[in-house]
mmCIF file of C-alpha atoms and ligand atoms in Angstrom:
data_model
loop_
_atom_site.group_PDB
_atom_site.id
_atom_site.type_symbol
_atom_site.label_atom_id
_atom_site.label_comp_id
_atom_site.label_asym_id
_atom_site.label_seq_id
_atom_site.Cartn_x
_atom_site.Cartn_y
_atom_site.Cartn_z
ATOM 1 C CA MET A 1 -10.778 27.598 31.920
ATOM 2 C CA ALA A 2 -7.893 28.386 29.601
ATOM 3 C CA SER A 3 -6.584 24.839 29.917
ATOM 4 C CA LYS A 4 -10.061 23.468 29.079
ATOM 5 C CA PHE A 5 -10.144 25.610 25.963
ATOM 6 C CA PHE A 6 -6.663 24.413 25.041
ATOM 7 C CA LEU A 7 -7.719 20.799 25.486
ATOM 8 C CA LEU A 8 -10.801 21.333 23.271
ATOM 9 C CA ALA A 9 -8.696 23.032 20.615
ATOM 10 C CA LEU A 10 -6.228 20.144 20.729
ATOM 11 C CA LEU A 11 -9.065 17.623 20.402
ATOM 12 C CA ALA A 12 -10.568 19.535 17.456
ATOM 13 C CA LEU A 13 -7.179 19.659 15.760
ATOM 14 C CA SER A 14 -6.455 15.975 16.226
ATOM 15 C CA ALA A 15 -10.011 15.095 15.104
ATOM 16 C CA SER A 16 -9.623 17.056 11.884
ATOM 17 C CA HIS A 17 -6.279 15.366 11.275
ATOM 18 C CA ALA A 18 -7.965 11.982 11.583
ATOM 19 C CA LEU A 19 -10.258 12.787 8.635
ATOM 20 C CA ALA A 20 -7.651 12.357 5.909
ATOM 21 C CA SER A 21 -4.477 10.394 5.439
ATOM 22 C CA ASP A 22 -2.468 13.115 3.761
ATOM 23 C CA PRO A 23 -2.631 16.746 5.011
ATOM 24 C CA GLY A 24 -5.324 19.053 3.618
ATOM 25 C CA GLN A 25 -4.866 21.325 0.616
ATOM 26 C CA LEU A 26 -3.995 25.009 1.011
ATOM 27 C CA GLN A 27 -4.015 25.656 -2.758
ATOM 28 C CA ASP A 28 -5.478 24.145 -5.945
ATOM 29 C CA PHE A 29 -2.496 21.893 -6.528
ATOM 30 C CA CYS A 30 1.198 21.469 -5.785
ATOM 31 C CA VAL A 31 2.763 19.621 -8.708
ATOM 32 C CA ALA A 32 5.855 17.852 -7.381
ATOM 33 C CA ASP A 33 9.155 19.462 -8.313
ATOM 34 C CA LYS A 34 11.322 16.352 -8.098
ATOM 35 C CA THR A 35 14.497 18.316 -8.853
ATOM 36 C CA SER A 36 14.026 20.617 -5.861
ATOM 37 C CA GLN A 37 16.816 20.596 -3.284
ATOM 38 C CA VAL A 38 14.311 21.599 -0.610
ATOM 39 C CA PHE A 39 13.326 18.662 1.602
ATOM 40 C CA VAL A 40 9.788 18.889 2.908
ATOM 41 C CA ASN A 41 7.171 16.350 3.973
ATOM 42 C CA GLY A 42 6.263 15.246 0.436
ATOM 43 C CA PHE A 43 7.691 17.129 -2.532
ATOM 44 C CA ALA A 44 8.194 20.844 -3.008
ATOM 45 C CA CYS A 45 5.766 22.472 -5.491
ATOM 46 C CA LYS A 46 6.914 23.578 -8.884
ATOM 47 C CA ASP A 47 5.849 27.085 -9.970
ATOM 48 C CA PRO A 48 2.061 26.655 -10.548
ATOM 49 C CA MET A 49 2.323 28.864 -13.668
ATOM 50 C CA THR A 50 4.505 26.188 -15.263
ATOM 51 C CA ALA A 51 2.049 23.329 -14.589
ATOM 52 C CA VAL A 52 0.951 21.474 -17.734
ATOM 53 C CA VAL A 53 -1.817 18.946 -18.365
ATOM 54 C CA GLU A 54 0.714 16.079 -18.465
ATOM 55 C CA ASP A 55 1.419 16.771 -14.785
ATOM 56 C CA PHE A 56 -2.051 15.317 -14.077
ATOM 57 C CA TYR A 57 -1.983 12.442 -16.542
ATOM 58 C CA PHE A 58 -0.821 8.826 -16.829
ATOM 59 C CA SER A 59 -1.506 6.248 -19.502
ATOM 60 C CA GLY A 60 -0.989 2.510 -19.154
ATOM 61 C CA LEU A 61 -3.382 0.869 -16.693
ATOM 62 C CA HIS A 62 -4.945 -1.044 -19.605
ATOM 63 C CA MET A 63 -1.616 -2.918 -19.885
ATOM 64 C CA VAL A 64 -1.521 -6.461 -18.493
ATOM 65 C CA GLY A 65 1.236 -6.769 -15.894
ATOM 66 C CA ASN A 66 3.900 -9.490 -16.072
ATOM 67 C CA THR A 67 3.077 -11.966 -13.291
ATOM 68 C CA SER A 68 6.022 -14.334 -13.986
ATOM 69 C CA ASN A 69 7.471 -14.192 -10.473
ATOM 70 C CA LYS A 70 7.416 -16.319 -7.310
ATOM 71 C CA GLN A 71 4.214 -14.765 -5.981
ATOM 72 C CA GLY A 72 2.367 -14.748 -9.295
ATOM 73 C CA SER A 73 1.214 -11.148 -9.078
ATOM 74 C CA VAL A 74 2.336 -7.695 -10.070
ATOM 75 C CA VAL A 75 1.270 -4.230 -8.977
ATOM 76 C CA THR A 76 1.286 -1.340 -11.443
ATOM 77 C CA ALA A 77 1.232 1.721 -9.194
ATOM 78 C CA VAL A 78 0.029 5.167 -10.203
ATOM 79 C CA ASN A 79 1.050 7.465 -7.384
ATOM 80 C CA VAL A 80 3.049 10.687 -7.106
ATOM 81 C CA ALA A 81 6.030 8.901 -8.678
ATOM 82 C CA GLN A 82 4.029 8.527 -11.916
ATOM 83 C CA ILE A 83 1.775 11.620 -11.692
ATOM 84 C CA ALA A 84 3.622 14.611 -10.216
ATOM 85 C CA GLY A 85 0.301 16.478 -9.882
ATOM 86 C CA LEU A 86 -0.831 13.999 -7.190
ATOM 87 C CA ASN A 87 1.577 15.654 -4.755
ATOM 88 C CA THR A 88 -0.364 16.693 -1.598
ATOM 89 C CA LEU A 89 -3.720 15.412 -2.964
ATOM 90 C CA GLY A 90 -3.978 12.332 -0.713
ATOM 91 C CA VAL A 91 -5.032 9.799 -3.333
ATOM 92 C CA SER A 92 -3.503 7.262 -5.739
ATOM 93 C CA LEU A 93 -4.341 4.184 -7.783
ATOM 94 C CA ALA A 94 -2.924 0.777 -8.609
ATOM 95 C CA ARG A 95 -3.684 -2.090 -10.964
ATOM 96 C CA VAL A 96 -2.968 -5.593 -9.686
ATOM 97 C CA ASP A 97 -2.609 -8.578 -12.033
ATOM 98 C CA TYR A 98 -2.724 -12.118 -10.646
ATOM 99 C CA ALA A 99 -1.569 -15.291 -12.377
ATOM 100 C CA PRO A 100 -3.742 -18.398 -11.838
ATOM 101 C CA TYR A 101 -3.455 -19.111 -8.073
ATOM 102 C CA GLY A 102 -1.112 -16.164 -7.745
ATOM 103 C CA GLN A 103 -1.154 -13.895 -4.714
ATOM 104 C CA ASN A 104 -0.373 -10.397 -3.574
ATOM 105 C CA PRO A 105 1.404 -11.528 -0.388
ATOM 106 C CA PRO A 106 0.734 -10.145 3.114
ATOM 107 C CA HIS A 107 1.753 -6.479 3.158
ATOM 108 C CA LEU A 108 0.626 -3.136 4.537
ATOM 109 C CA HIS A 109 0.485 0.482 3.488
ATOM 110 C CA PRO A 110 1.838 2.699 6.278
ATOM 111 C CA ARG A 111 0.134 5.820 4.915
ATOM 112 C CA ALA A 112 -3.122 4.719 3.268
ATOM 113 C CA THR A 113 -6.430 2.956 3.465
ATOM 114 C CA GLU A 114 -7.075 0.909 0.325
ATOM 115 C CA ILE A 115 -10.359 0.266 -1.497
ATOM 116 C CA LEU A 116 -10.118 -2.509 -4.084
ATOM 117 C CA THR A 117 -12.479 -3.696 -6.800
ATOM 118 C CA VAL A 118 -12.229 -6.893 -8.841
ATOM 119 C CA LEU A 119 -12.362 -6.352 -12.619
ATOM 120 C CA GLU A 120 -11.785 -9.971 -13.624
ATOM 121 C CA GLY A 121 -11.704 -13.250 -11.721
ATOM 122 C CA SER A 122 -12.199 -14.179 -8.076
ATOM 123 C CA LEU A 123 -9.945 -13.314 -5.153
ATOM 124 C CA TYR A 124 -9.786 -14.522 -1.570
ATOM 125 C CA VAL A 125 -8.816 -11.380 0.367
ATOM 126 C CA GLY A 126 -8.354 -10.456 3.992
ATOM 127 C CA PHE A 127 -6.828 -8.190 6.611
ATOM 128 C CA VAL A 128 -5.810 -8.738 10.245
ATOM 129 C CA THR A 129 -6.547 -6.295 13.051
ATOM 130 C CA SER A 130 -3.897 -4.986 15.430
ATOM 131 C CA ASN A 131 -2.946 -6.419 18.853
ATOM 132 C CA PRO A 132 -4.272 -7.936 21.000
ATOM 133 C CA GLU A 133 -7.155 -9.339 18.898
ATOM 134 C CA ASN A 134 -5.278 -10.018 15.607
ATOM 135 C CA LYS A 135 -8.626 -10.931 14.091
ATOM 136 C CA LEU A 136 -8.788 -11.967 10.422
ATOM 137 C CA PHE A 137 -11.530 -10.426 8.266
ATOM 138 C CA SER A 138 -11.598 -12.382 5.001
ATOM 139 C CA LYS A 139 -13.895 -12.929 2.059
ATOM 140 C CA VAL A 140 -14.069 -14.277 -1.493
ATOM 141 C CA LEU A 141 -14.594 -11.447 -3.979
ATOM 142 C CA ASN A 142 -16.001 -11.818 -7.464
ATOM 143 C CA LYS A 143 -16.069 -9.450 -10.426
ATOM 144 C CA GLY A 144 -17.503 -6.077 -9.380
ATOM 145 C CA ASP A 145 -17.070 -6.680 -5.649
ATOM 146 C CA VAL A 146 -15.387 -3.998 -3.551
ATOM 147 C CA PHE A 147 -13.376 -4.469 -0.356
ATOM 148 C CA VAL A 148 -11.633 -2.091 2.072
ATOM 149 C CA PHE A 149 -8.259 -2.638 3.756
ATOM 150 C CA PRO A 150 -7.954 -0.153 6.645
ATOM 151 C CA GLN A 151 -4.792 1.955 6.868
ATOM 152 C CA GLY A 152 -1.712 0.218 8.253
ATOM 153 C CA LEU A 153 -3.257 -3.258 8.614
ATOM 154 C CA ILE A 154 -1.664 -6.398 7.134
ATOM 155 C CA HIS A 155 -3.679 -7.647 4.148
ATOM 156 C CA PHE A 156 -3.441 -9.964 1.122
ATOM 157 C CA GLN A 157 -5.243 -11.107 -2.034
ATOM 158 C CA PHE A 158 -5.092 -14.648 -3.415
ATOM 159 C CA ASN A 159 -6.392 -15.693 -6.844
ATOM 160 C CA ILE A 160 -8.524 -18.785 -6.196
ATOM 161 C CA GLU A 161 -9.093 -19.640 -9.853
ATOM 162 C CA ASN A 162 -7.141 -21.176 -12.724
ATOM 163 C CA ASN A 163 -7.536 -17.924 -14.721
ATOM 164 C CA GLU A 164 -5.857 -14.545 -14.603
ATOM 165 C CA ALA A 165 -7.478 -12.026 -12.260
ATOM 166 C CA ILE A 166 -7.335 -8.214 -12.296
ATOM 167 C CA ALA A 167 -8.109 -5.688 -9.566
ATOM 168 C CA ILE A 168 -7.973 -1.909 -9.304
ATOM 169 C CA ALA A 169 -7.134 -0.346 -5.945
ATOM 170 C CA ALA A 170 -7.494 3.258 -4.831
ATOM 171 C CA LEU A 171 -5.411 4.432 -1.878
ATOM 172 C CA SER A 172 -5.813 7.434 0.413
ATOM 173 C CA SER A 173 -2.295 8.767 -0.055
ATOM 174 C CA LYS A 174 -0.331 10.184 -2.959
ATOM 175 C CA ASN A 175 2.496 7.956 -1.648
ATOM 176 C CA PRO A 176 0.950 5.016 0.261
ATOM 177 C CA GLY A 177 4.183 3.049 0.756
ATOM 178 C CA VAL A 178 4.308 -0.756 0.851
ATOM 179 C CA ILE A 179 5.809 -3.005 3.498
ATOM 180 C CA THR A 180 5.796 -6.636 2.347
ATOM 181 C CA ILE A 181 5.921 -8.569 5.594
ATOM 182 C CA ALA A 182 8.148 -11.477 4.499
ATOM 183 C CA ASN A 183 10.616 -9.187 2.706
ATOM 184 C CA ALA A 184 10.849 -6.740 5.605
ATOM 185 C CA VAL A 185 11.202 -9.398 8.321
ATOM 186 C CA PHE A 186 13.286 -12.077 6.554
ATOM 187 C CA GLY A 187 14.793 -10.165 3.643
ATOM 188 C CA SER A 188 16.012 -6.922 5.199
ATOM 189 C CA LYS A 189 19.416 -5.524 4.167
ATOM 190 C CA GLN A 190 21.363 -6.170 6.837
ATOM 191 C CA THR A 191 19.404 -9.176 8.059
ATOM 192 C CA ILE A 192 17.742 -9.217 11.445
ATOM 193 C CA SER A 193 19.653 -11.665 13.677
ATOM 194 C CA ASP A 194 18.316 -15.235 13.441
ATOM 195 C CA ASP A 195 18.405 -15.345 17.265
ATOM 196 C CA ILE A 196 15.804 -12.606 17.299
ATOM 197 C CA LEU A 197 13.642 -14.106 14.565
ATOM 198 C CA ALA A 198 13.873 -17.649 16.018
ATOM 199 C CA LYS A 199 12.607 -16.331 19.325
ATOM 200 C CA ALA A 200 9.975 -14.094 17.718
ATOM 201 C CA PHE A 201 8.545 -16.905 15.589
ATOM 202 C CA GLN A 202 9.215 -19.660 18.161
ATOM 203 C CA VAL A 203 11.109 -21.877 15.679
ATOM 204 C CA ASP A 204 14.668 -23.209 15.359
ATOM 205 C CA LYS A 205 17.345 -20.916 13.993
ATOM 206 C CA ASN A 206 17.922 -23.225 10.988
ATOM 207 C CA ILE A 207 14.314 -22.637 9.935
ATOM 208 C CA VAL A 208 14.923 -18.891 10.108
ATOM 209 C CA ASP A 209 18.169 -19.275 8.137
ATOM 210 C CA HIS A 210 16.287 -21.297 5.511
ATOM 211 C CA ILE A 211 13.621 -18.617 5.121
ATOM 212 C CA GLN A 212 16.208 -15.806 5.059
ATOM 213 C CA ALA A 213 18.047 -17.667 2.273
ATOM 214 C CA GLN A 214 14.970 -17.306 0.026
ATOM 215 C CA PHE A 215 15.512 -13.523 -0.196
HETATM 216 C C1 NAG B 301 7.999 -11.556 -17.773
HETATM 217 O O1 NAG B 301 9.000 -11.612 -16.769
HETATM 218 C C2 NAG B 301 9.865 -12.749 -16.905
HETATM 219 C C3 NAG B 301 10.727 -12.809 -15.663
HETATM 220 O O2 NAG B 301 11.324 -11.569 -15.381
HETATM 221 C C4 NAG B 301 10.638 -12.659 -18.198
HETATM 222 O O3 NAG B 301 11.478 -13.774 -18.349
HETATM 223 C C5 NAG B 301 9.659 -12.583 -19.366
HETATM 224 O O4 NAG B 301 10.340 -12.381 -20.573
HETATM 225 C C6 NAG B 301 8.633 -11.463 -19.150
HETATM 226 N N1 NAG B 301 7.616 -11.559 -20.172
HETATM 227 C C7 NAG B 301 7.245 -10.533 -20.913
HETATM 228 C C8 NAG B 301 6.131 -10.789 -21.877
HETATM 229 O O5 NAG B 301 7.728 -9.427 -20.800
#
């Protein structure tokens, strides 16, 4: 009987944890104290009596990002690094600018689901499910369309037009994190052995060396 109760309690606990990406709030806010020497999961709170309105404010998402890079896109993130008051609140925002035919390359957010809306232009977007299916869900989005990238899944956006495109993304973490697949796999510091990558990708080592040289 006691073990049954324990199991139910465990299930209830894990179910409630599944409801949100970041842990629930136990107070109104916990403005990040980035100078704190205390290491916790997230940032320590500064004294709430010293919180000011600027702790909850950011200006700049009207600014066009500089997309002059190899991918032809740039992300302007607004997370706990920009707004200290987002600490523990489980939400953040980003603006993405795309050059004509630019892309936000395949990447994932280890700690957040993303919901994206197109402000300008048209994007071909998609995500791939986990093993063993690895199924691609993809779609062309136009201005005003909204698309969801589930937490932890590899996804991308590609600008299909010869005009700039703009999207706004909301993410279910104050610190979503980004893992860009190509950079992590082929551009890691220390590189992963080309023996390993050649076998993983079923190509010759010189192909792996060539890709690694791009980073
Ligand atoms: C955009 O970035 C490129 C490459 O870093 C740089 O050469 C260029 O001056 C930047 N343009 C502006 C308007 O800042």
